[in-house]
Amino acid sequence: MDVLINVFVALHIIGIASLLGGFLTQMKSMSTGTARFGPAMLHGALTMLVTGIALVGLNQADDNPVNNIKIGIKLAILVVILAVVYVKRDEETAPKGLFSAVGGLTTANILIATLWT
Ligand code: HEM
């Protein structure tokens, strides 16, 4: 089971890379107002959701403690990120404030995941 959990943590990290990478690679475009919510960000956010839920199930099945408050906060933040990226995915350019908010919320989730022990 440990191997399976670690595989899902790896997939979870790939999801972060896609979501945050999609944001970071467009920071310059953001300053010129041409950034957009690309497929990498949408698929990264979806990967986070699917692998995150799987990790909760796998950890519970393995009797590992799961911090429900921490996971609940991460889930709530990700739902906001996913909603914004999904709704705005076909727009040629993303509003600067909304785009930076998605980058900020993603970073907040990384800090919650790593600092809340
Ligand atoms: C943008 C959103 C998210 C980010 C940036 C994120 C980040 C991370 C990171 C960096 C880890 C590895 C570090 C660790 O083990 O503590 C992790 C683990 C984990 N994540 Fe996420 N996560 C996100 C969303 C979610 C969601 C939505 C769920 C559940 C519905 C979830 C559930 C978990 C679980 C169960 C673990 C492993 C166990 C633990 O927390 O101790 N994550 N996450």
mmCIF file of C-alpha atoms in Angstrom, residues 3 10 15 17 21 28-29 33 37 40-41 53-54 57 59 67 73 82 88 93 95-97 99-100 104 106 110 116:
data_model
loop_
_atom_site.group_PDB
_atom_site.id
_atom_site.type_symbol
_atom_site.label_atom_id
_atom_site.label_comp_id
_atom_site.label_asym_id
_atom_site.label_seq_id
_atom_site.Cartn_x
_atom_site.Cartn_y
_atom_site.Cartn_z
ATOM 1 C CA VAL A 3 4.140 2.137 -2.760
ATOM 2 C CA ALA A 10 4.070 11.646 -7.138
ATOM 3 C CA GLY A 15 -0.487 18.020 -10.878
ATOM 4 C CA ALA A 17 3.828 21.221 -11.485
ATOM 5 C CA GLY A 21 4.012 25.839 -14.050
ATOM 6 C CA LYS A 28 5.572 37.987 -18.031
ATOM 7 C CA SER A 29 2.437 37.778 -20.190
ATOM 8 C CA GLY A 33 -2.337 41.504 -20.061
ATOM 9 C CA PHE A 37 -5.799 29.928 -18.329
ATOM 10 C CA ALA A 40 -1.932 22.726 -18.438
ATOM 11 C CA MET A 41 -3.532 24.692 -15.605
ATOM 12 C CA ILE A 53 -9.248 12.316 -3.154
ATOM 13 C CA ALA A 54 -7.462 9.036 -3.945
ATOM 14 C CA GLY A 57 -9.030 7.073 0.540
ATOM 15 C CA ASN A 59 -4.462 6.694 3.653
ATOM 16 C CA ASN A 67 -5.897 15.713 8.921
ATOM 17 C CA ILE A 73 -9.170 23.724 3.493
ATOM 18 C CA LEU A 82 -10.846 24.761 -10.569
ATOM 19 C CA LYS A 88 -12.431 31.093 -18.046
ATOM 20 C CA THR A 93 -6.937 36.554 -22.088
ATOM 21 C CA PRO A 95 -8.116 39.234 -16.159
ATOM 22 C CA LYS A 96 -4.841 40.110 -14.383
ATOM 23 C CA GLY A 97 -6.379 40.060 -10.882
ATOM 24 C CA PHE A 99 -4.940 35.167 -12.925
ATOM 25 C CA SER A 100 -2.721 36.289 -10.065
ATOM 26 C CA GLY A 104 -1.619 32.965 -5.096
ATOM 27 C CA THR A 106 -2.079 27.556 -5.578
ATOM 28 C CA ILE A 110 1.408 24.322 -1.282
ATOM 29 C CA TRP A 116 0.916 22.400 8.428
#
